[in-house]
Amino acid sequence: MPYQEQIAGADTLIKSYNGAWDGIDAEAVARMQLQNRFRTGLDIARYTAAIMRRDMAAYDADPAAYTQSLGCWHGFIGQQKLISIKKHFGSTKGKYLYLSGWMVAALRSDFGPLPDQSMHEKTSVPALIEELYTFLKQADARELSLMFRELDKARETGNEVEAQRLANAIDNFETHVVPIIADIDAGFGNAEATYLLAKKMIEAGACALQIENQVSDEKQCGHQDGKVTVPHEDFLQKVRACRYAFLELGVEDGIIVTRTDSLGAGLTKQIAYSREAGDLGDQYNAFLDCEEVSDITALRGDVVIERDGKLMRPKRLPSNLYQFREGTGADRCVLDCITSLQNGADLLWIETEKPHIEQIASMVDRIREAVPNAKLVYNNSPSFNWTLNFRQQVYDRWAAEGQDVSGYDRARLMSADYDETELAREADERIRTFQKDASARAGIFHHLITLPTYHTAALSTDNLAREYFGDAAMLGYVKGVQRQEIRQGIACVKHQNMSGSDIGDDHKEYFAGEAALKAGGSHNTMNQFAA
């Protein structure tokens, strides 16, 4: 609703109380309403699900329209990311947030730092979703507060042109609230547990849930060893549980991202139930590493299956886990993905061990034979050594083409000795264009970095500690932090404003009028950053 209409509506409501509400200012009401556009997490989930659906359709029409996100472990980090995006690019279109279970485990658990093995409290995930959206909504309130103040100033000085420009800007204000793709791990238990957690996450505002096909109680980070997958039907129960949660809560276009860890998972906890040859359970079991049973007296508590008319014993480890045949990971990934899409998933996630476009594309091409519009969410993971991987990819291509690579040691390509070489420059260019190239070739709709802000927090803190506790002392903070904030226009250099001080002053004035004791007066040291 346009700003002036919102004011008029509030004015009509106030007058209907025959003077009892005359102490309420209609424009102040309209401003507060605009600053609180989203009343509930479900409002956010419905709004952002529609955004993702439109973006998915745009990508289907043009692969250059891929989307991106960064993982954030705190509401403030997510807020600053979106403020920066609006500052640098003018719009948040195509930019999301990713909520990483890895970072929840490492940074948000009451147990302290944990590995990414689903040991953290499941409620910490919806709590972080709610926190992220609280900070994003506060970013809206802050930016609108600044616009309202500028509007008041334009009116006071009689600048009608500026006042009209600001009124139009308020009407066309773009919210900082964007979709969150939220990691539900392997569902934290059975399908009922998954459903209950999914509801909490959706109620907090999540429009997209990412779930993986590992065993819940054996879940491992996708880039760790020891991953154990479950049969398809077990996984599909959890996919359906997520869909039921979306539908129950009225988020009819909620997004489910199904992740397969089969490329790196060589183990399964159970043999799939099969009703007839060629069914889904039979296809899953066909990947098991088996040996033919020639002497049934040698069986001691073993499980046997029939394969091609023969009695076969799946290889079972001392952990009581069953082993898949070597080299079947890609085939299992393809089957996982097709099965997920044919049973309610919207997007795929294939966890790979390196960022190699043709490796990803080789699987996506096969998936798209069955589901032509299959699309991926891809983890541009910090677990990859991007520099080494891409330098080795360039080295290998040059060697295959017969170029001279004698000046390079493939095993040492990470060395700074190579930073200014032609090979390093080509590798960096391939890294720069990786997202664009992979979206065009390998069906990647959404590129995310799972835990970048974990690393940026560590790096910036290390740099500050080195300088501040060293010879630079206070200059280490001033030169390396504050001066850069001022020069680069980082909004939180005015940290009182960022934390809501001016919004509080606005409210004091609404509530108390001239009697308001406001914090933002001439003696507020934040005014030192006005220029």
mmCIF file with all atom_site columns, C-alpha atoms in Angstrom, residues 174-364:
data_model
loop_
_atom_site.group_PDB
_atom_site.id
_atom_site.type_symbol
_atom_site.label_atom_id
_atom_site.label_alt_id
_atom_site.label_comp_id
_atom_site.label_asym_id
_atom_site.label_entity_id
_atom_site.label_seq_id
_atom_site.pdbx_PDB_ins_code
_atom_site.Cartn_x
_atom_site.Cartn_y
_atom_site.Cartn_z
_atom_site.occupancy
_atom_site.B_iso_or_equiv
_atom_site.pdbx_formal_charge
_atom_site.auth_seq_id
_atom_site.auth_comp_id
_atom_site.auth_asym_id
_atom_site.auth_atom_id
_atom_site.pdbx_PDB_model_num
ATOM 1   C CA . GLU A 1 174 ? 13.118 -2.997  -1.348  1.00 0.00 ? 174 GLU A CA 1
ATOM 2   C CA . THR A 1 175 ? 13.223 -5.136  1.766   1.00 0.00 ? 175 THR A CA 1
ATOM 3   C CA . HIS A 1 176 ? 16.363 -6.787  3.081   1.00 0.00 ? 176 HIS A CA 1
ATOM 4   C CA . VAL A 1 177 ? 14.295 -9.945  3.680   1.00 0.00 ? 177 VAL A CA 1
ATOM 5   C CA . VAL A 1 178 ? 15.461 -12.589 1.200   1.00 0.00 ? 178 VAL A CA 1
ATOM 6   C CA . PRO A 1 179 ? 15.089 -16.375 0.967   1.00 0.00 ? 179 PRO A CA 1
ATOM 7   C CA . ILE A 1 180 ? 17.015 -18.573 3.372   1.00 0.00 ? 180 ILE A CA 1
ATOM 8   C CA . ILE A 1 181 ? 18.011 -22.064 2.291   1.00 0.00 ? 181 ILE A CA 1
ATOM 9   C CA . ALA A 1 182 ? 18.164 -23.839 5.639   1.00 0.00 ? 182 ALA A CA 1
ATOM 10  C CA . ASP A 1 183 ? 20.096 -27.005 6.420   1.00 0.00 ? 183 ASP A CA 1
ATOM 11  C CA . ILE A 1 184 ? 18.004 -29.636 8.206   1.00 0.00 ? 184 ILE A CA 1
ATOM 12  C CA . ASP A 1 185 ? 20.901 -32.119 8.010   1.00 0.00 ? 185 ASP A CA 1
ATOM 13  C CA . ALA A 1 186 ? 19.577 -35.691 7.741   1.00 0.00 ? 186 ALA A CA 1
ATOM 14  C CA . GLY A 1 187 ? 16.383 -34.805 9.587   1.00 0.00 ? 187 GLY A CA 1
ATOM 15  C CA . PHE A 1 188 ? 17.570 -35.324 13.183  1.00 0.00 ? 188 PHE A CA 1
ATOM 16  C CA . GLY A 1 189 ? 15.784 -38.637 13.623  1.00 0.00 ? 189 GLY A CA 1
ATOM 17  C CA . ASN A 1 190 ? 12.938 -40.472 11.940  1.00 0.00 ? 190 ASN A CA 1
ATOM 18  C CA . ALA A 1 191 ? 10.413 -38.959 9.542   1.00 0.00 ? 191 ALA A CA 1
ATOM 19  C CA . GLU A 1 192 ? 8.240  -37.687 12.407  1.00 0.00 ? 192 GLU A CA 1
ATOM 20  C CA . ALA A 1 193 ? 11.223 -35.904 13.944  1.00 0.00 ? 193 ALA A CA 1
ATOM 21  C CA . THR A 1 194 ? 11.997 -34.414 10.538  1.00 0.00 ? 194 THR A CA 1
ATOM 22  C CA . TYR A 1 195 ? 8.407  -33.201 10.165  1.00 0.00 ? 195 TYR A CA 1
ATOM 23  C CA . LEU A 1 196 ? 8.393  -31.547 13.600  1.00 0.00 ? 196 LEU A CA 1
ATOM 24  C CA . LEU A 1 197 ? 11.702 -29.789 12.988  1.00 0.00 ? 197 LEU A CA 1
ATOM 25  C CA . ALA A 1 198 ? 10.646 -28.747 9.477   1.00 0.00 ? 198 ALA A CA 1
ATOM 26  C CA . LYS A 1 199 ? 7.551  -27.079 10.940  1.00 0.00 ? 199 LYS A CA 1
ATOM 27  C CA . LYS A 1 200 ? 9.658  -25.100 13.397  1.00 0.00 ? 200 LYS A CA 1
ATOM 28  C CA . MET A 1 201 ? 12.007 -23.993 10.627  1.00 0.00 ? 201 MET A CA 1
ATOM 29  C CA . ILE A 1 202 ? 9.154  -22.933 8.345   1.00 0.00 ? 202 ILE A CA 1
ATOM 30  C CA . GLU A 1 203 ? 7.384  -21.098 11.164  1.00 0.00 ? 203 GLU A CA 1
ATOM 31  C CA . ALA A 1 204 ? 10.636 -19.208 11.741  1.00 0.00 ? 204 ALA A CA 1
ATOM 32  C CA . GLY A 1 205 ? 10.633 -18.110 8.085   1.00 0.00 ? 205 GLY A CA 1
ATOM 33  C CA . ALA A 1 206 ? 12.479 -20.756 6.039   1.00 0.00 ? 206 ALA A CA 1
ATOM 34  C CA . CYS A 1 207 ? 11.057 -21.214 2.550   1.00 0.00 ? 207 CYS A CA 1
ATOM 35  C CA . ALA A 1 208 ? 13.647 -23.779 1.458   1.00 0.00 ? 208 ALA A CA 1
ATOM 36  C CA . LEU A 1 209 ? 14.805 -26.853 3.378   1.00 0.00 ? 209 LEU A CA 1
ATOM 37  C CA . GLN A 1 210 ? 17.904 -28.804 2.401   1.00 0.00 ? 210 GLN A CA 1
ATOM 38  C CA . ILE A 1 211 ? 17.931 -32.438 3.523   1.00 0.00 ? 211 ILE A CA 1
ATOM 39  C CA . GLU A 1 212 ? 20.530 -35.131 2.889   1.00 0.00 ? 212 GLU A CA 1
ATOM 40  C CA . ASN A 1 213 ? 20.377 -38.895 2.394   1.00 0.00 ? 213 ASN A CA 1
ATOM 41  C CA . GLN A 1 214 ? 22.710 -39.898 5.205   1.00 0.00 ? 214 GLN A CA 1
ATOM 42  C CA . VAL A 1 215 ? 21.783 -41.921 8.271   1.00 0.00 ? 215 VAL A CA 1
ATOM 43  C CA . SER A 1 216 ? 20.720 -39.453 10.973  1.00 0.00 ? 216 SER A CA 1
ATOM 44  C CA . ASP A 1 217 ? 22.669 -41.014 13.826  1.00 0.00 ? 217 ASP A CA 1
ATOM 45  C CA . GLU A 1 218 ? 25.774 -41.532 11.671  1.00 0.00 ? 218 GLU A CA 1
ATOM 46  C CA . LYS A 1 219 ? 25.638 -38.192 9.840   1.00 0.00 ? 219 LYS A CA 1
ATOM 47  C CA . GLN A 1 220 ? 28.985 -36.725 8.794   1.00 0.00 ? 220 GLN A CA 1
ATOM 48  C CA . CYS A 1 221 ? 30.006 -33.472 7.176   1.00 0.00 ? 221 CYS A CA 1
ATOM 49  C CA . GLY A 1 222 ? 29.855 -33.934 3.411   1.00 0.00 ? 222 GLY A CA 1
ATOM 50  C CA . HIS A 1 223 ? 33.611 -33.436 3.185   1.00 0.00 ? 223 HIS A CA 1
ATOM 51  C CA . GLN A 1 224 ? 34.507 -35.915 5.902   1.00 0.00 ? 224 GLN A CA 1
ATOM 52  C CA . ASP A 1 225 ? 35.048 -39.634 5.570   1.00 0.00 ? 225 ASP A CA 1
ATOM 53  C CA . GLY A 1 226 ? 32.724 -42.320 6.944   1.00 0.00 ? 226 GLY A CA 1
ATOM 54  C CA . LYS A 1 227 ? 29.478 -41.179 5.331   1.00 0.00 ? 227 LYS A CA 1
ATOM 55  C CA . VAL A 1 228 ? 26.612 -43.701 5.396   1.00 0.00 ? 228 VAL A CA 1
ATOM 56  C CA . THR A 1 229 ? 23.559 -43.416 3.139   1.00 0.00 ? 229 THR A CA 1
ATOM 57  C CA . VAL A 1 230 ? 20.049 -44.805 3.558   1.00 0.00 ? 230 VAL A CA 1
ATOM 58  C CA . PRO A 1 231 ? 17.823 -46.618 1.031   1.00 0.00 ? 231 PRO A CA 1
ATOM 59  C CA . HIS A 1 232 ? 15.729 -44.338 -1.121  1.00 0.00 ? 232 HIS A CA 1
ATOM 60  C CA . GLU A 1 233 ? 12.388 -45.102 0.513   1.00 0.00 ? 233 GLU A CA 1
ATOM 61  C CA . ASP A 1 234 ? 13.751 -44.177 3.940   1.00 0.00 ? 234 ASP A CA 1
ATOM 62  C CA . PHE A 1 235 ? 14.922 -40.845 2.545   1.00 0.00 ? 235 PHE A CA 1
ATOM 63  C CA . LEU A 1 236 ? 11.695 -40.191 0.636   1.00 0.00 ? 236 LEU A CA 1
ATOM 64  C CA . GLN A 1 237 ? 9.709  -40.526 3.851   1.00 0.00 ? 237 GLN A CA 1
ATOM 65  C CA . LYS A 1 238 ? 11.593 -37.483 5.140   1.00 0.00 ? 238 LYS A CA 1
ATOM 66  C CA . VAL A 1 239 ? 11.120 -35.598 1.873   1.00 0.00 ? 239 VAL A CA 1
ATOM 67  C CA . ARG A 1 240 ? 7.373  -36.208 2.178   1.00 0.00 ? 240 ARG A CA 1
ATOM 68  C CA . ALA A 1 241 ? 7.510  -35.137 5.837   1.00 0.00 ? 241 ALA A CA 1
ATOM 69  C CA . CYS A 1 242 ? 8.976  -31.781 4.767   1.00 0.00 ? 242 CYS A CA 1
ATOM 70  C CA . ARG A 1 243 ? 6.305  -31.336 2.110   1.00 0.00 ? 243 ARG A CA 1
ATOM 71  C CA . TYR A 1 244 ? 3.542  -32.109 4.593   1.00 0.00 ? 244 TYR A CA 1
ATOM 72  C CA . ALA A 1 245 ? 5.011  -29.501 6.938   1.00 0.00 ? 245 ALA A CA 1
ATOM 73  C CA . PHE A 1 246 ? 4.974  -26.864 4.197   1.00 0.00 ? 246 PHE A CA 1
ATOM 74  C CA . LEU A 1 247 ? 1.394  -27.698 3.177   1.00 0.00 ? 247 LEU A CA 1
ATOM 75  C CA . GLU A 1 248 ? 0.080  -27.826 6.734   1.00 0.00 ? 248 GLU A CA 1
ATOM 76  C CA . LEU A 1 249 ? 1.431  -24.329 7.345   1.00 0.00 ? 249 LEU A CA 1
ATOM 77  C CA . GLY A 1 250 ? 0.067  -22.917 4.098   1.00 0.00 ? 250 GLY A CA 1
ATOM 78  C CA . VAL A 1 251 ? 3.395  -22.485 2.322   1.00 0.00 ? 251 VAL A CA 1
ATOM 79  C CA . GLU A 1 252 ? 2.225  -24.299 -0.785  1.00 0.00 ? 252 GLU A CA 1
ATOM 80  C CA . ASP A 1 253 ? 5.230  -23.433 -2.922  1.00 0.00 ? 253 ASP A CA 1
ATOM 81  C CA . GLY A 1 254 ? 7.906  -24.203 -0.328  1.00 0.00 ? 254 GLY A CA 1
ATOM 82  C CA . ILE A 1 255 ? 11.145 -25.576 -1.758  1.00 0.00 ? 255 ILE A CA 1
ATOM 83  C CA . ILE A 1 256 ? 12.801 -28.882 -0.872  1.00 0.00 ? 256 ILE A CA 1
ATOM 84  C CA . VAL A 1 257 ? 16.470 -29.340 -1.759  1.00 0.00 ? 257 VAL A CA 1
ATOM 85  C CA . THR A 1 258 ? 17.550 -32.984 -1.655  1.00 0.00 ? 258 THR A CA 1
ATOM 86  C CA . ARG A 1 259 ? 21.228 -33.614 -1.166  1.00 0.00 ? 259 ARG A CA 1
ATOM 87  C CA . THR A 1 260 ? 22.995 -36.810 -2.137  1.00 0.00 ? 260 THR A CA 1
ATOM 88  C CA . ASP A 1 261 ? 26.260 -37.743 -0.462  1.00 0.00 ? 261 ASP A CA 1
ATOM 89  C CA . SER A 1 262 ? 26.571 -40.924 -2.500  1.00 0.00 ? 262 SER A CA 1
ATOM 90  C CA . LEU A 1 263 ? 29.628 -39.735 -4.415  1.00 0.00 ? 263 LEU A CA 1
ATOM 91  C CA . GLY A 1 264 ? 31.713 -39.888 -1.251  1.00 0.00 ? 264 GLY A CA 1
ATOM 92  C CA . ALA A 1 265 ? 29.647 -42.358 0.764   1.00 0.00 ? 265 ALA A CA 1
ATOM 93  C CA . GLY A 1 266 ? 30.787 -45.942 0.317   1.00 0.00 ? 266 GLY A CA 1
ATOM 94  C CA . LEU A 1 267 ? 28.626 -47.425 3.072   1.00 0.00 ? 267 LEU A CA 1
ATOM 95  C CA . THR A 1 268 ? 25.000 -48.159 3.893   1.00 0.00 ? 268 THR A CA 1
ATOM 96  C CA . LYS A 1 269 ? 23.480 -49.163 7.188   1.00 0.00 ? 269 LYS A CA 1
ATOM 97  C CA . GLN A 1 270 ? 20.827 -51.451 5.784   1.00 0.00 ? 270 GLN A CA 1
ATOM 98  C CA . ILE A 1 271 ? 19.813 -53.452 2.779   1.00 0.00 ? 271 ILE A CA 1
ATOM 99  C CA . ALA A 1 272 ? 16.822 -51.957 0.996   1.00 0.00 ? 272 ALA A CA 1
ATOM 100 C CA . TYR A 1 273 ? 13.485 -53.744 0.999   1.00 0.00 ? 273 TYR A CA 1
ATOM 101 C CA . SER A 1 274 ? 12.641 -55.023 -2.469  1.00 0.00 ? 274 SER A CA 1
ATOM 102 C CA . ARG A 1 275 ? 9.292  -56.329 -3.687  1.00 0.00 ? 275 ARG A CA 1
ATOM 103 C CA . GLU A 1 276 ? 10.256 -57.245 -7.211  1.00 0.00 ? 276 GLU A CA 1
ATOM 104 C CA . ALA A 1 277 ? 13.204 -57.251 -9.573  1.00 0.00 ? 277 ALA A CA 1
ATOM 105 C CA . GLY A 1 278 ? 14.167 -53.792 -10.817 1.00 0.00 ? 278 GLY A CA 1
ATOM 106 C CA . ASP A 1 279 ? 12.273 -51.815 -8.201  1.00 0.00 ? 279 ASP A CA 1
ATOM 107 C CA . LEU A 1 280 ? 13.936 -49.014 -6.274  1.00 0.00 ? 280 LEU A CA 1
ATOM 108 C CA . GLY A 1 281 ? 15.106 -51.260 -3.462  1.00 0.00 ? 281 GLY A CA 1
ATOM 109 C CA . ASP A 1 282 ? 16.554 -53.734 -5.918  1.00 0.00 ? 282 ASP A CA 1
ATOM 110 C CA . GLN A 1 283 ? 18.405 -50.941 -7.735  1.00 0.00 ? 283 GLN A CA 1
ATOM 111 C CA . TYR A 1 284 ? 19.893 -49.741 -4.440  1.00 0.00 ? 284 TYR A CA 1
ATOM 112 C CA . ASN A 1 285 ? 20.981 -53.261 -3.496  1.00 0.00 ? 285 ASN A CA 1
ATOM 113 C CA . ALA A 1 286 ? 22.535 -53.780 -6.922  1.00 0.00 ? 286 ALA A CA 1
ATOM 114 C CA . PHE A 1 287 ? 25.336 -51.399 -5.898  1.00 0.00 ? 287 PHE A CA 1
ATOM 115 C CA . LEU A 1 288 ? 26.311 -53.493 -2.877  1.00 0.00 ? 288 LEU A CA 1
ATOM 116 C CA . ASP A 1 289 ? 29.713 -55.139 -2.919  1.00 0.00 ? 289 ASP A CA 1
ATOM 117 C CA . CYS A 1 290 ? 28.880 -58.854 -2.748  1.00 0.00 ? 290 CYS A CA 1
ATOM 118 C CA . GLU A 1 291 ? 30.553 -62.215 -3.031  1.00 0.00 ? 291 GLU A CA 1
ATOM 119 C CA . GLU A 1 292 ? 28.889 -65.354 -4.278  1.00 0.00 ? 292 GLU A CA 1
ATOM 120 C CA . VAL A 1 293 ? 28.024 -67.930 -1.623  1.00 0.00 ? 293 VAL A CA 1
ATOM 121 C CA . SER A 1 294 ? 29.291 -71.359 -2.622  1.00 0.00 ? 294 SER A CA 1
ATOM 122 C CA . ASP A 1 295 ? 29.082 -72.999 0.788   1.00 0.00 ? 295 ASP A CA 1
ATOM 123 C CA . ILE A 1 296 ? 26.079 -72.126 2.938   1.00 0.00 ? 296 ILE A CA 1
ATOM 124 C CA . THR A 1 297 ? 27.701 -73.765 5.959   1.00 0.00 ? 297 THR A CA 1
ATOM 125 C CA . ALA A 1 298 ? 30.160 -70.855 6.006   1.00 0.00 ? 298 ALA A CA 1
ATOM 126 C CA . LEU A 1 299 ? 27.361 -68.387 6.753   1.00 0.00 ? 299 LEU A CA 1
ATOM 127 C CA . ARG A 1 300 ? 27.316 -67.197 10.367  1.00 0.00 ? 300 ARG A CA 1
ATOM 128 C CA . GLY A 1 301 ? 24.676 -64.553 11.029  1.00 0.00 ? 301 GLY A CA 1
ATOM 129 C CA . ASP A 1 302 ? 25.125 -63.248 7.491   1.00 0.00 ? 302 ASP A CA 1
ATOM 130 C CA . VAL A 1 303 ? 22.517 -61.661 5.282   1.00 0.00 ? 303 VAL A CA 1
ATOM 131 C CA . VAL A 1 304 ? 22.284 -62.996 1.741   1.00 0.00 ? 304 VAL A CA 1
ATOM 132 C CA . ILE A 1 305 ? 20.515 -61.649 -1.336  1.00 0.00 ? 305 ILE A CA 1
ATOM 133 C CA . GLU A 1 306 ? 19.705 -63.061 -4.743  1.00 0.00 ? 306 GLU A CA 1
ATOM 134 C CA . ARG A 1 307 ? 21.401 -61.505 -7.755  1.00 0.00 ? 307 ARG A CA 1
ATOM 135 C CA . ASP A 1 308 ? 21.051 -62.881 -11.284 1.00 0.00 ? 308 ASP A CA 1
ATOM 136 C CA . GLY A 1 309 ? 19.966 -66.241 -9.944  1.00 0.00 ? 309 GLY A CA 1
ATOM 137 C CA . LYS A 1 310 ? 22.910 -66.502 -7.583  1.00 0.00 ? 310 LYS A CA 1
ATOM 138 C CA . LEU A 1 311 ? 23.061 -66.378 -3.794  1.00 0.00 ? 311 LEU A CA 1
ATOM 139 C CA . MET A 1 312 ? 25.233 -63.408 -2.819  1.00 0.00 ? 312 MET A CA 1
ATOM 140 C CA . ARG A 1 313 ? 26.587 -62.221 0.533   1.00 0.00 ? 313 ARG A CA 1
ATOM 141 C CA . PRO A 1 314 ? 26.945 -58.416 0.868   1.00 0.00 ? 314 PRO A CA 1
ATOM 142 C CA . LYS A 1 315 ? 30.263 -57.465 2.415   1.00 0.00 ? 315 LYS A CA 1
ATOM 143 C CA . ARG A 1 316 ? 29.670 -56.373 5.983   1.00 0.00 ? 316 ARG A CA 1
ATOM 144 C CA . LEU A 1 317 ? 32.226 -54.476 8.048   1.00 0.00 ? 317 LEU A CA 1
ATOM 145 C CA . PRO A 1 318 ? 32.915 -54.932 11.767  1.00 0.00 ? 318 PRO A CA 1
ATOM 146 C CA . SER A 1 319 ? 30.840 -51.746 12.257  1.00 0.00 ? 319 SER A CA 1
ATOM 147 C CA . ASN A 1 320 ? 27.865 -53.776 10.930  1.00 0.00 ? 320 ASN A CA 1
ATOM 148 C CA . LEU A 1 321 ? 27.717 -51.485 7.884   1.00 0.00 ? 321 LEU A CA 1
ATOM 149 C CA . TYR A 1 322 ? 27.508 -52.740 4.318   1.00 0.00 ? 322 TYR A CA 1
ATOM 150 C CA . GLN A 1 323 ? 29.901 -51.659 1.607   1.00 0.00 ? 323 GLN A CA 1
ATOM 151 C CA . PHE A 1 324 ? 29.122 -50.443 -1.906  1.00 0.00 ? 324 PHE A CA 1
ATOM 152 C CA . ARG A 1 325 ? 31.180 -51.463 -4.893  1.00 0.00 ? 325 ARG A CA 1
ATOM 153 C CA . GLU A 1 326 ? 34.057 -49.148 -5.763  1.00 0.00 ? 326 GLU A CA 1
ATOM 154 C CA . GLY A 1 327 ? 33.353 -46.759 -8.611  1.00 0.00 ? 327 GLY A CA 1
ATOM 155 C CA . THR A 1 328 ? 29.559 -46.720 -8.230  1.00 0.00 ? 328 THR A CA 1
ATOM 156 C CA . GLY A 1 329 ? 29.293 -43.282 -6.597  1.00 0.00 ? 329 GLY A CA 1
ATOM 157 C CA . ALA A 1 330 ? 28.317 -41.324 -9.714  1.00 0.00 ? 330 ALA A CA 1
ATOM 158 C CA . ASP A 1 331 ? 25.700 -43.915 -10.708 1.00 0.00 ? 331 ASP A CA 1
ATOM 159 C CA . ARG A 1 332 ? 24.233 -43.835 -7.230  1.00 0.00 ? 332 ARG A CA 1
ATOM 160 C CA . CYS A 1 333 ? 24.163 -40.019 -7.301  1.00 0.00 ? 333 CYS A CA 1
ATOM 161 C CA . VAL A 1 334 ? 22.248 -40.025 -10.573 1.00 0.00 ? 334 VAL A CA 1
ATOM 162 C CA . LEU A 1 335 ? 19.706 -42.534 -9.256  1.00 0.00 ? 335 LEU A CA 1
ATOM 163 C CA . ASP A 1 336 ? 19.352 -40.564 -6.011  1.00 0.00 ? 336 ASP A CA 1
ATOM 164 C CA . CYS A 1 337 ? 18.688 -37.327 -7.890  1.00 0.00 ? 337 CYS A CA 1
ATOM 165 C CA . ILE A 1 338 ? 16.197 -38.725 -10.387 1.00 0.00 ? 338 ILE A CA 1
ATOM 166 C CA . THR A 1 339 ? 14.338 -40.518 -7.619  1.00 0.00 ? 339 THR A CA 1
ATOM 167 C CA . SER A 1 340 ? 14.172 -37.368 -5.470  1.00 0.00 ? 340 SER A CA 1
ATOM 168 C CA . LEU A 1 341 ? 12.849 -35.195 -8.299  1.00 0.00 ? 341 LEU A CA 1
ATOM 169 C CA . GLN A 1 342 ? 10.251 -37.805 -9.192  1.00 0.00 ? 342 GLN A CA 1
ATOM 170 C CA . ASN A 1 343 ? 9.100  -37.863 -5.576  1.00 0.00 ? 343 ASN A CA 1
ATOM 171 C CA . GLY A 1 344 ? 8.618  -34.232 -4.652  1.00 0.00 ? 344 GLY A CA 1
ATOM 172 C CA . ALA A 1 345 ? 12.029 -32.561 -4.518  1.00 0.00 ? 345 ALA A CA 1
ATOM 173 C CA . ASP A 1 346 ? 12.444 -29.210 -6.251  1.00 0.00 ? 346 ASP A CA 1
ATOM 174 C CA . LEU A 1 347 ? 16.221 -28.791 -6.349  1.00 0.00 ? 347 LEU A CA 1
ATOM 175 C CA . LEU A 1 348 ? 19.228 -31.092 -6.086  1.00 0.00 ? 348 LEU A CA 1
ATOM 176 C CA . TRP A 1 349 ? 22.500 -30.886 -4.214  1.00 0.00 ? 349 TRP A CA 1
ATOM 177 C CA . ILE A 1 350 ? 25.349 -33.172 -5.236  1.00 0.00 ? 350 ILE A CA 1
ATOM 178 C CA . GLU A 1 351 ? 28.171 -33.044 -2.707  1.00 0.00 ? 351 GLU A CA 1
ATOM 179 C CA . THR A 1 352 ? 31.449 -33.445 -4.599  1.00 0.00 ? 352 THR A CA 1
ATOM 180 C CA . GLU A 1 353 ? 35.046 -33.757 -3.474  1.00 0.00 ? 353 GLU A CA 1
ATOM 181 C CA . LYS A 1 354 ? 36.350 -31.023 -5.789  1.00 0.00 ? 354 LYS A CA 1
ATOM 182 C CA . PRO A 1 355 ? 34.964 -28.115 -7.853  1.00 0.00 ? 355 PRO A CA 1
ATOM 183 C CA . HIS A 1 356 ? 35.145 -29.621 -11.313 1.00 0.00 ? 356 HIS A CA 1
ATOM 184 C CA . ILE A 1 357 ? 32.510 -28.488 -13.816 1.00 0.00 ? 357 ILE A CA 1
ATOM 185 C CA . GLU A 1 358 ? 32.701 -31.508 -16.107 1.00 0.00 ? 358 GLU A CA 1
ATOM 186 C CA . GLN A 1 359 ? 32.427 -33.927 -13.182 1.00 0.00 ? 359 GLN A CA 1
ATOM 187 C CA . ILE A 1 360 ? 29.205 -32.214 -12.097 1.00 0.00 ? 360 ILE A CA 1
ATOM 188 C CA . ALA A 1 361 ? 27.922 -31.919 -15.663 1.00 0.00 ? 361 ALA A CA 1
ATOM 189 C CA . SER A 1 362 ? 28.534 -35.598 -16.395 1.00 0.00 ? 362 SER A CA 1
ATOM 190 C CA . MET A 1 363 ? 25.947 -36.459 -13.725 1.00 0.00 ? 363 MET A CA 1
ATOM 191 C CA . VAL A 1 364 ? 23.534 -33.618 -14.496 1.00 0.00 ? 364 VAL A CA 1
#
